[in-house]
Structure formats: C-alpha cells, structure tokens
Amino acid sequence: MRLPSCWDARLRSLNEERRAGDEERRAGGTSDLPSIVLPMSLSFPLTATDTPSTPEKIAAVHAAPGFGVHFTDHMAVATWRQGSGWGEDAVVPYGPFQLDPSTAVLHYAQEVFEGLKAYRHDDGSIWLFRPKRNAERLRASARRLMLPELPVDDFLTSIEQLVTVDAAWVPDAQGGEASLYLRPFMFANESFLGVRAAQQVTYCVIASPVGPYFAGGVQPVNIWVTDQYSRAGKGGTGAAKCGGNYASSLIAQYEGAEHGCSQVLFADAGTGVNTEELGGMNIMVVTAGGELITPELTGTILEGVTRDSILTIASELGLNPVARAITVAEIFDRIDSGDIVEAFACGTAAVLTPVAEFRSHHGAHVIGAEPGERTLQIRAAILDVQYGRAADRHGWLRRVL
Ligand SMILES: *Cc1c(COP(=O)(O)O)cnc(C)c1O
C-alpha cells in the first residue's frame, strides 16, 4: 500500500521537526523551556550489577559460546521521549524489560537494529570495526521506520561504555574468530494501540560472546533461490535493518530447508529477475576472469559493512570489483558454463560464507563442496584487519581499550 503523497510530505516534515527539536534541545534547551539545559551528549553512566559473573563462569561461556545465547553482565539503555529527546542513558545490569501488553512494537513492529563486533587483539587491546557505519545505518533505518535518530557519537559512546564495563567478556581471538557480538536496537516503547510513530522509544545495546562461526572450519552452504517469496519491494523497508524484514523472510528460509538449503536468495520483487540478497547477508560471485560481482544498491538491498569492505579491498587482492544489476539467470548460466567459479554470502556474523550450490525449483547449479580460493583469501584479509594481524590501511579500526 502506498500512502497518498500529502502523507509523504507530512511524515517528512514531522521527522524534520523532530530532528530539529532534538538538535535544539541538545544545544541547550528550547526557548519555551529556558531553564532546562540538557547535556550535549549521552554518557551512559554505569550502575553496576551486584552479581558480576566470576572469571570461571566467563571462561565456561568462552569455551562454548554458541551464537547469541549467552549475554554479558550489563546492557546500555537510553530513552527518547517526544518533547524532551534522548535521555535516561545508562549502562545497567542485563535484565528483562517490563512491557505493557499494548506496547506499540509488539503490534506494529516499529523497530530497527544493528550488528557489529568487538575484537580482542593479541596484545589484549579491544577494537571495533567501522562502527560509524553502523551508527549511520541505524540512523538511516530509524528514519525509514519513523524512529528518532540517535546521534553517531551517542551510538559510539553506548557501545564503548558497554564494552569497557564488560571487557572481560571479550574473548581472545582463539585461533582467529572469537569476538563479542554487539546488538544495538531501538523500538517503539509506548503503551498505545494507535497507528503512528511512537512518542516514547527505547534504545538498548546487548552483547554476546561468539565463537568462530564455522566451528569445524569454513563450510560451504547450499542456497535456495525462492521464486515464491520476496524480501523487499520498491519503496519498502529493504534498505533498513528492521526486524520486520527478517520476520517476512522466515517462511522462505523454511522453504529452503525443505530443499536441503540453509540460506535463501531473494530476487527483486518487481521483476523476479535480478539478484538481490539473502535474508541477512549480501551475495557476491567471482568469475574465472577475476571479476568480483555483487548486485548494485537499489534501495531494496541492505548495504552491508562487510559488502563495502570487500569491495574496497578487492582490488588489493587482484580482483576487479563490480557492483551492477546481475540476473539470477546470469549467475546460473555462468556457473553451469564454468565461468562463475566462486560465490559467497557476506555479513558481520560469518564474515564470508562460501556457496556450494544454488538450488531452485528448476534444478541445481553446483559450484563445489570446497570453499573457493578467492573466498578464503578475501575472508582472511578481512579477519586479519579486524584482529590486527594486517595493517589497517583504510582506518577501519577504532580502539575501545
Ligand atoms: C545486516 C545485514 C546484512 C549484512 O550487513 P553487515 O553490515 O555486513 O553485517 C546484509 N543483508 C541484510 C538483510 C542484513 O540485515
């Protein structure tokens, strides 16, 4: 459903008013409230837990972290209220929210999130990888979902405060791939069933130690190419990192599982012809001639930090990076003719996941059961920067501790 254009304008001006209001308040209060001077930026002061985890408990989690099952002792929180903007920022003991059953997010899914990691280098120092990108993307996602924008510096402070407080939870690299996964998110936290942008919003960051994504070495996966479901349509939320996109992709994930596939590739919703991306990762292919091709950003694809990083370093690895429209048929045909020699999915969690084969209702297009040489080379290059084993030539790392 498309809103009438007068609504577009109204929504835009609402968002602008809101942003202007936030900025004015941050600059020292509005004219009608001259006595209220709010701090320029959030500091996320610590209220420490009374029951910190013992080193033994943390070591046990690090020994078998899983993915997203264990969380650190604290979380960062902040609240945005219409009229007063961002505040109530703190790092507090990790724990449940109490939500009224009418809380807006539970009904209308006004929610956005991010995903990034903190890496421990061999000298014990702790680093983030391109966190400003995540901060900017969270702002862009929030704009699309009519949520308030958290300033980049406040995002960075929330992350750095939490990582500092829970630094003991950042694992050693353990052969190169263990890290602390950080999950910032923001949701409509207002008890109201009306359909409009929430006037109270909660921002939160939680952290979870994660081990190597591929515990037994990098394993290529099969990818189901669905022709029944789409992930995102023109004018929709495809370029925003919002929970709703994931909810709508689950059914295709299950369709893929029935065909022996662990991931699903979506084509564009309009024509069903062009390759877009997976439910939570971008897709790239490597040709025999050394081209690294990935679908160009169309407004329906999520712009991955990993995608951008790979495109940036590709030429340093002797590959020719190309972002352009690429049809599913072209990928299938060129795999069958031996001209596309590798394919992989990319995202923060697994960095690069090699593709063994693409499957669809019309048959399978097999690349191979072993990870490709280029795929492993790119994967190692990204990991080496993240873990400080290679020079950070693009200024991608930001030190926390
Ligand atoms: C998060 C995400 C990605 C990958 O982004 P990274 O910044 O590389 O982690 C790709 N596609 C979708 C749909 C995503 O949600």
Short mmCIF file of C-alpha atoms and ligand atoms in Angstrom, two decimals:
data_model
loop_
_atom_site.label_atom_id
_atom_site.label_comp_id
_atom_site.label_asym_id
_atom_site.label_seq_id
_atom_site.Cartn_x
_atom_site.Cartn_y
_atom_site.Cartn_z
CA MET A 1 0.00 0.00 0.00
CA ARG A 2 1.28 3.42 -0.94
CA LEU A 3 0.38 6.39 1.26
CA PRO A 4 -1.09 9.43 -0.51
CA SER A 5 1.66 11.89 -1.39
CA CYS A 6 0.34 14.51 1.04
CA TRP A 7 1.22 11.98 3.74
CA ASP A 8 4.74 11.64 2.43
CA ALA A 9 5.21 15.35 2.92
CA ARG A 10 3.59 15.27 6.34
CA LEU A 11 5.78 12.41 7.50
CA ARG A 12 8.87 14.09 6.18
CA SER A 13 8.12 17.36 7.92
CA LEU A 14 7.27 15.50 11.13
CA ASN A 15 10.63 13.81 11.01
CA GLU A 16 12.37 17.09 10.32
CA GLU A 17 10.56 18.89 13.15
CA ARG A 18 11.53 16.09 15.42
CA ARG A 19 15.16 16.20 14.41
CA ALA A 20 15.32 19.98 14.64
CA GLY A 21 13.70 19.78 18.08
CA ASP A 22 16.22 17.21 19.22
CA GLU A 23 19.11 19.33 17.99
CA GLU A 24 17.75 22.46 19.61
CA ARG A 25 17.37 20.68 22.91
CA ARG A 26 20.84 19.25 22.66
CA ALA A 27 22.15 22.74 22.05
CA GLY A 28 20.84 23.85 25.39
CA GLY A 29 17.08 23.86 25.64
CA THR A 30 14.18 25.39 23.75
CA SER A 31 13.01 28.94 24.15
CA ASP A 32 9.84 27.93 25.97
CA LEU A 33 11.82 25.83 28.42
CA PRO A 34 14.84 28.06 29.05
CA SER A 35 15.63 26.58 32.44
CA ILE A 36 16.14 23.06 31.16
CA VAL A 37 19.67 22.56 29.88
CA LEU A 38 20.22 19.01 28.77
CA PRO A 39 23.72 17.60 28.29
CA MET A 40 25.15 17.87 24.80
CA SER A 41 25.58 14.17 24.51
CA LEU A 42 24.79 10.97 26.31
CA SER A 43 27.40 9.46 28.66
CA PHE A 44 25.79 6.13 29.65
CA PRO A 45 26.94 6.19 33.31
CA LEU A 46 27.31 2.81 34.97
CA THR A 47 25.03 1.24 37.52
CA ALA A 48 26.97 -1.96 38.12
CA THR A 49 25.44 -5.35 38.77
CA ASP A 50 25.56 -6.69 42.36
CA THR A 51 26.21 -10.16 40.99
CA PRO A 52 29.05 -9.95 38.45
CA SER A 53 29.95 -13.18 36.68
CA THR A 54 33.01 -14.95 38.02
CA PRO A 55 36.04 -15.41 35.76
CA GLU A 56 35.21 -19.15 35.83
CA LYS A 57 31.70 -18.51 34.52
CA ILE A 58 33.01 -16.25 31.74
CA ALA A 59 35.67 -18.82 30.83
CA ALA A 60 32.98 -21.51 30.61
CA VAL A 61 30.93 -19.36 28.24
CA HIS A 62 34.01 -18.59 26.16
CA ALA A 63 34.74 -22.31 25.90
CA ALA A 64 31.32 -22.98 24.33
CA PRO A 65 29.74 -19.65 23.37
CA GLY A 66 27.28 -20.68 20.66
CA PHE A 67 25.78 -17.68 18.89
CA GLY A 68 23.54 -15.22 20.70
CA VAL A 69 22.71 -17.44 23.65
CA HIS A 70 24.91 -16.01 26.41
CA PHE A 71 24.90 -12.34 27.31
CA THR A 72 27.26 -10.17 29.31
CA ASP A 73 26.54 -8.71 32.77
CA HIS A 74 25.33 -5.33 31.54
CA MET A 75 23.41 -3.55 28.82
CA ALA A 76 23.31 0.04 27.62
CA VAL A 77 19.91 1.77 27.57
CA ALA A 78 18.50 5.17 26.69
CA THR A 79 15.01 6.53 26.25
CA TRP A 80 13.72 9.03 23.73
CA ARG A 81 10.60 10.97 24.58
CA GLN A 82 8.72 13.28 22.28
CA GLY A 83 9.35 16.75 23.65
CA SER A 84 12.49 16.03 25.64
CA GLY A 85 14.56 13.92 23.25
CA TRP A 86 17.19 11.39 24.28
CA GLY A 87 17.97 10.83 27.95
CA GLU A 88 17.88 8.33 30.81
CA ASP A 89 21.05 6.87 29.34
CA ALA A 90 22.85 4.32 31.45
CA VAL A 91 24.72 1.07 31.49
CA VAL A 92 22.71 -1.16 33.81
CA PRO A 93 22.67 -4.83 34.83
CA TYR A 94 21.49 -7.06 31.98
CA GLY A 95 17.87 -7.97 32.51
CA PRO A 96 14.37 -8.18 31.09
CA PHE A 97 12.22 -5.22 30.08
CA GLN A 98 8.81 -4.91 31.57
CA LEU A 99 6.44 -4.21 28.70
CA ASP A 100 2.77 -3.37 28.82
CA PRO A 101 0.83 -5.73 26.53
CA SER A 102 -0.19 -2.72 24.45
CA THR A 103 3.43 -1.68 23.81
CA ALA A 104 3.45 -0.46 20.22
CA VAL A 105 6.38 -2.53 18.93
CA LEU A 106 4.55 -5.76 19.77
CA HIS A 107 1.74 -4.77 17.43
CA TYR A 108 3.20 -2.68 14.62
CA ALA A 109 6.87 -3.70 14.63
CA GLN A 110 8.36 -0.21 14.78
CA GLU A 111 11.87 -1.50 15.44
CA VAL A 112 15.38 -1.30 13.97
CA PHE A 113 18.68 -2.91 14.93
CA GLU A 114 22.38 -3.20 14.20
CA GLY A 115 25.05 -5.86 14.46
CA LEU A 116 28.79 -5.37 14.98
CA LYS A 117 31.60 -6.99 16.92
CA ALA A 118 34.37 -6.11 19.38
CA TYR A 119 37.64 -7.89 18.62
CA ARG A 120 40.48 -8.61 21.03
CA HIS A 121 43.94 -8.33 19.51
CA ASP A 122 46.87 -10.45 20.60
CA ASP A 123 48.19 -7.65 22.85
CA GLY A 124 44.89 -7.65 24.77
CA SER A 125 43.56 -4.40 23.27
CA ILE A 126 39.90 -4.28 22.13
CA TRP A 127 38.73 -2.79 18.84
CA LEU A 128 35.60 -2.11 16.81
CA PHE A 129 35.43 -2.42 13.02
CA ARG A 130 33.93 0.60 11.20
CA PRO A 131 31.38 1.32 13.96
CA LYS A 132 30.47 4.71 12.48
CA ARG A 133 28.99 2.84 9.54
CA ASN A 134 26.68 1.02 11.92
CA ALA A 135 25.84 4.28 13.64
CA GLU A 136 24.93 5.94 10.34
CA ARG A 137 22.98 2.92 9.19
CA LEU A 138 21.00 2.83 12.42
CA ARG A 139 20.09 6.47 11.84
CA ALA A 140 19.02 5.71 8.28
CA SER A 141 16.99 2.70 9.38
CA ALA A 142 15.38 4.77 12.16
CA ARG A 143 14.42 7.48 9.65
CA ARG A 144 12.68 4.93 7.48
CA LEU A 145 10.78 3.45 10.44
CA MET A 146 9.84 6.88 11.85
CA LEU A 147 12.00 6.29 14.91
CA PRO A 148 14.18 9.07 16.36
CA GLU A 149 17.78 9.22 15.16
CA LEU A 150 20.44 8.52 17.74
CA PRO A 151 23.44 10.79 17.08
CA VAL A 152 26.55 8.93 15.89
CA ASP A 153 28.59 9.98 18.95
CA ASP A 154 25.93 8.72 21.33
CA PHE A 155 25.85 5.39 19.48
CA LEU A 156 29.63 5.09 19.79
CA THR A 157 29.54 6.04 23.48
CA SER A 158 26.88 3.43 24.22
CA ILE A 159 28.95 0.72 22.57
CA GLU A 160 32.25 1.79 24.08
CA GLN A 161 30.84 2.14 27.58
CA LEU A 162 29.29 -1.31 27.46
CA VAL A 163 32.39 -2.95 26.00
CA THR A 164 34.57 -1.22 28.60
CA VAL A 165 32.38 -2.32 31.50
CA ASP A 166 32.11 -5.89 30.21
CA ALA A 167 35.62 -6.09 28.74
CA ALA A 168 36.27 -9.40 30.49
CA TRP A 169 33.61 -10.88 28.22
CA VAL A 170 35.52 -10.07 25.02
CA PRO A 171 37.14 -13.40 24.21
CA ASP A 172 40.66 -13.95 23.00
CA ALA A 173 40.73 -14.46 19.25
CA GLN A 174 41.06 -18.22 19.80
CA GLY A 175 42.64 -19.11 16.51
CA GLY A 176 41.25 -16.02 14.87
CA GLU A 177 37.49 -15.72 15.08
CA ALA A 178 36.04 -15.33 18.55
CA SER A 179 34.58 -11.93 19.38
CA LEU A 180 31.95 -10.07 21.36
CA TYR A 181 28.87 -9.61 19.18
CA LEU A 182 27.10 -6.32 19.85
CA ARG A 183 23.43 -5.85 19.19
CA PRO A 184 22.15 -2.26 19.34
CA PHE A 185 18.41 -1.93 18.78
CA MET A 186 15.63 0.58 19.15
CA PHE A 187 11.88 0.08 19.48
CA ALA A 188 8.55 1.82 19.97
CA ASN A 189 8.07 1.52 23.71
CA GLU A 190 4.79 3.26 24.22
CA SER A 191 1.57 1.73 25.51
CA PHE A 192 -0.77 2.75 22.75
CA LEU A 193 -2.58 0.85 20.01
CA GLY A 194 -2.92 3.78 17.63
CA VAL A 195 -1.01 3.57 14.38
CA ARG A 196 1.50 6.39 14.45
CA ALA A 197 5.17 6.95 15.26
CA ALA A 198 5.76 6.24 18.94
CA GLN A 199 6.36 9.13 21.30
CA GLN A 200 8.49 7.01 23.57
CA VAL A 201 11.33 4.88 22.24
CA THR A 202 13.83 2.61 23.94
CA TYR A 203 17.38 2.20 22.66
CA CYS A 204 19.42 -0.68 24.02
CA VAL A 205 22.72 -2.47 23.37
CA ILE A 206 23.30 -6.04 24.48
CA ALA A 207 26.46 -8.08 23.99
CA SER A 208 27.06 -11.77 23.42
CA PRO A 209 30.39 -13.62 23.19
CA VAL A 210 30.56 -15.63 19.96
CA GLY A 211 33.00 -18.27 18.76
CA PRO A 212 34.14 -18.99 15.22
CA TYR A 213 31.02 -19.08 13.02
CA PHE A 214 32.26 -22.25 11.36
CA ALA A 215 33.39 -24.34 14.31
CA GLY A 216 34.76 -27.16 12.16
CA GLY A 217 36.37 -24.97 9.50
CA VAL A 218 34.69 -22.93 6.77
CA GLN A 219 31.83 -24.99 5.31
CA PRO A 220 30.15 -24.07 2.02
CA VAL A 221 26.35 -23.91 2.22
CA ASN A 222 23.54 -24.59 -0.22
CA ILE A 223 21.36 -21.65 -1.14
CA TRP A 224 17.71 -21.87 -2.07
CA VAL A 225 16.60 -19.36 -4.70
CA THR A 226 12.96 -18.73 -3.95
CA ASP A 227 10.59 -17.73 -6.72
CA GLN A 228 7.64 -17.63 -4.36
CA TYR A 229 8.64 -15.01 -1.79
CA SER A 230 10.22 -11.56 -1.87
CA ARG A 231 12.20 -9.83 0.81
CA ALA A 232 11.62 -6.22 -0.09
CA GLY A 233 9.74 -4.15 -2.65
CA LYS A 234 10.28 -0.74 -4.19
CA GLY A 235 9.59 1.94 -1.60
CA GLY A 236 9.58 -0.67 1.15
CA THR A 237 12.00 -1.30 4.00
CA GLY A 238 14.61 -3.44 2.23
CA ALA A 239 17.42 -0.94 2.80
CA ALA A 240 16.55 -0.58 6.50
CA LYS A 241 17.78 -3.06 9.08
CA CYS A 242 14.46 -3.79 10.74
CA GLY A 243 13.11 -6.88 12.42
CA GLY A 244 10.10 -6.97 10.13
CA ASN A 245 12.29 -7.83 7.14
CA TYR A 246 13.56 -10.86 9.00
CA ALA A 247 10.08 -11.94 10.07
CA SER A 248 8.91 -11.90 6.47
CA SER A 249 11.93 -13.88 5.24
CA LEU A 250 11.48 -16.78 7.66
CA ILE A 251 8.93 -18.63 5.56
CA ALA A 252 11.32 -18.71 2.61
CA GLN A 253 14.04 -19.94 4.95
CA TYR A 254 11.84 -22.90 5.82
CA GLU A 255 11.02 -23.47 2.16
CA GLY A 256 14.77 -23.61 1.54
CA ALA A 257 15.35 -26.01 4.42
CA GLU A 258 12.91 -28.43 2.82
CA HIS A 259 15.24 -28.44 -0.18
CA GLY A 260 18.40 -29.00 1.82
CA CYS A 261 19.42 -25.33 1.91
CA SER A 262 20.42 -23.31 4.94
CA GLN A 263 20.03 -19.88 3.32
CA VAL A 264 17.70 -18.23 0.85
CA LEU A 265 18.49 -15.88 -2.02
CA PHE A 266 15.81 -13.38 -2.98
CA ALA A 267 15.32 -11.82 -6.39
CA ASP A 268 13.84 -8.33 -6.77
CA ALA A 269 10.14 -8.17 -6.01
CA GLY A 270 9.27 -6.20 -9.15
CA THR A 271 10.50 -8.49 -11.91
CA GLY A 272 11.79 -11.54 -10.03
CA VAL A 273 14.76 -11.39 -12.41
CA ASN A 274 17.55 -9.51 -10.65
CA THR A 275 19.58 -10.97 -7.81
CA GLU A 276 19.21 -9.05 -4.58
CA GLU A 277 20.48 -10.65 -1.38
CA LEU A 278 19.93 -13.23 1.32
CA GLY A 279 17.69 -12.75 4.33
CA GLY A 280 20.58 -11.39 6.36
CA MET A 281 23.64 -11.31 4.12
CA ASN A 282 24.74 -9.80 0.82
CA ILE A 283 25.79 -12.02 -2.10
CA MET A 284 28.87 -11.91 -4.34
CA VAL A 285 30.23 -14.07 -7.16
CA VAL A 286 33.74 -14.42 -8.59
CA THR A 287 34.31 -15.04 -12.29
CA ALA A 288 37.12 -17.00 -13.94
CA GLY A 289 38.37 -13.66 -15.30
CA GLY A 290 38.79 -12.23 -11.80
CA GLU A 291 35.67 -10.09 -11.58
CA LEU A 292 34.01 -9.82 -8.20
CA ILE A 293 30.35 -9.08 -8.94
CA THR A 294 27.70 -8.06 -6.42
CA PRO A 295 24.23 -6.58 -7.02
CA GLU A 296 24.29 -2.79 -7.00
CA LEU A 297 22.36 -1.00 -4.28
CA THR A 298 18.84 -0.40 -5.47
CA GLY A 299 17.06 0.83 -2.36
CA THR A 300 15.78 -2.67 -1.67
CA ILE A 301 19.15 -4.16 -0.67
CA LEU A 302 20.67 -3.69 2.77
CA GLU A 303 24.07 -2.02 2.44
CA GLY A 304 26.36 -4.32 4.38
CA VAL A 305 29.50 -3.03 6.06
CA THR A 306 31.15 -6.32 5.08
CA ARG A 307 29.99 -5.85 1.45
CA ASP A 308 31.50 -2.38 1.31
CA SER A 309 34.74 -3.52 2.96
CA ILE A 310 35.15 -6.37 0.49
CA LEU A 311 34.50 -4.09 -2.50
CA THR A 312 37.13 -1.72 -1.08
CA ILE A 313 39.88 -4.31 -0.65
CA ALA A 314 39.07 -6.44 -3.72
CA SER A 315 41.48 -4.61 -5.99
CA GLU A 316 44.26 -5.01 -3.40
CA LEU A 317 43.73 -8.77 -3.84
CA GLY A 318 43.91 -8.57 -7.62
CA LEU A 319 40.16 -8.73 -8.20
CA ASN A 320 38.07 -6.32 -10.21
CA PRO A 321 35.07 -5.28 -8.07
CA VAL A 322 31.83 -4.61 -9.95
CA ALA A 323 28.52 -3.54 -8.41
CA ARG A 324 25.83 -3.88 -11.06
CA ALA A 325 22.47 -5.47 -11.71
CA ILE A 326 23.02 -9.20 -12.18
CA THR A 327 20.19 -11.54 -13.03
CA VAL A 328 19.68 -14.86 -11.31
CA ALA A 329 19.74 -16.41 -14.80
CA GLU A 330 23.20 -14.96 -15.48
CA ILE A 331 24.54 -16.47 -12.27
CA PHE A 332 23.01 -19.86 -13.06
CA ASP A 333 24.22 -19.87 -16.69
CA ARG A 334 27.74 -18.76 -15.85
CA ILE A 335 28.05 -21.34 -13.06
CA ASP A 336 26.91 -24.04 -15.49
CA SER A 337 29.44 -22.90 -18.12
CA GLY A 338 32.23 -22.77 -15.54
CA ASP A 339 32.60 -19.00 -15.84
CA ILE A 340 31.46 -18.18 -12.31
CA VAL A 341 33.91 -20.11 -10.19
CA GLU A 342 33.05 -18.96 -6.65
CA ALA A 343 30.14 -17.43 -4.78
CA PHE A 344 29.78 -16.33 -1.20
CA ALA A 345 27.45 -14.56 1.17
CA CYS A 346 28.85 -11.83 3.41
CA GLY A 347 27.88 -10.20 6.68
CA THR A 348 29.28 -9.40 10.11
CA ALA A 349 28.36 -12.68 11.79
CA ALA A 350 30.07 -15.16 9.44
CA VAL A 351 32.21 -12.63 7.51
CA LEU A 352 32.17 -14.74 4.30
CA THR A 353 30.11 -17.90 3.81
CA PRO A 354 31.04 -19.85 0.67
CA VAL A 355 28.23 -21.16 -1.53
CA ALA A 356 28.40 -24.82 -2.56
CA GLU A 357 25.38 -24.69 -4.84
CA PHE A 358 22.30 -22.70 -5.70
CA ARG A 359 19.06 -24.69 -5.86
CA SER A 360 15.70 -23.73 -7.26
CA HIS A 361 12.55 -25.46 -8.46
CA HIS A 362 14.29 -25.73 -11.84
CA GLY A 363 17.38 -27.56 -10.64
CA ALA A 364 20.78 -27.15 -9.02
CA HIS A 365 23.79 -25.09 -10.12
CA VAL A 366 26.85 -26.52 -8.46
CA ILE A 367 30.00 -24.58 -7.61
CA GLY A 368 31.65 -27.14 -5.36
CA ALA A 369 31.81 -28.60 -1.89
CA GLU A 370 35.16 -26.97 -1.08
CA PRO A 371 35.43 -23.26 -0.29
CA GLY A 372 36.93 -21.30 -3.18
CA GLU A 373 40.45 -19.95 -3.06
CA ARG A 374 39.38 -16.32 -3.59
CA THR A 375 36.65 -16.64 -0.99
CA LEU A 376 39.11 -17.85 1.63
CA GLN A 377 41.62 -15.19 0.63
CA ILE A 378 39.10 -12.34 1.00
CA ARG A 379 37.80 -13.82 4.24
CA ALA A 380 41.31 -14.00 5.69
CA ALA A 381 42.08 -10.44 4.54
CA ILE A 382 39.04 -9.01 6.35
CA LEU A 383 39.67 -11.07 9.51
CA ASP A 384 43.34 -10.06 9.53
CA VAL A 385 42.38 -6.39 9.66
CA GLN A 386 39.72 -6.99 12.30
CA TYR A 387 42.15 -8.87 14.56
CA GLY A 388 45.08 -6.53 13.98
CA ARG A 389 47.14 -9.10 12.09
CA ALA A 390 47.33 -6.90 8.99
CA ALA A 391 47.83 -3.17 8.52
CA ASP A 392 44.64 -1.12 8.88
CA ARG A 393 45.17 0.80 5.66
CA HIS A 394 41.68 2.29 5.50
CA GLY A 395 41.39 3.45 9.10
CA TRP A 396 38.62 0.97 9.80
CA LEU A 397 39.55 0.08 13.38
CA ARG A 398 38.53 2.10 16.43
CA ARG A 399 40.14 1.29 19.73
CA VAL A 400 37.95 0.85 22.81
CA LEU A 401 40.52 -0.33 25.36
C1 LIG B 1 22.86 -6.93 8.40
C2 LIG B 1 22.51 -7.36 7.03
C3 LIG B 1 23.48 -7.60 6.04
C4 LIG B 1 24.98 -7.56 6.31
O1 LIG B 1 25.41 -6.35 6.80
P1 LIG B 1 26.83 -6.26 7.54
O2 LIG B 1 26.93 -4.83 7.90
O3 LIG B 1 27.84 -6.69 6.58
O4 LIG B 1 26.74 -7.17 8.72
C5 LIG B 1 23.06 -7.91 4.77
N1 LIG B 1 21.76 -8.05 4.47
C6 LIG B 1 20.81 -7.87 5.39
C7 LIG B 1 19.39 -8.02 5.01
C8 LIG B 1 21.14 -7.51 6.69
O5 LIG B 1 20.19 -7.34 7.60
#
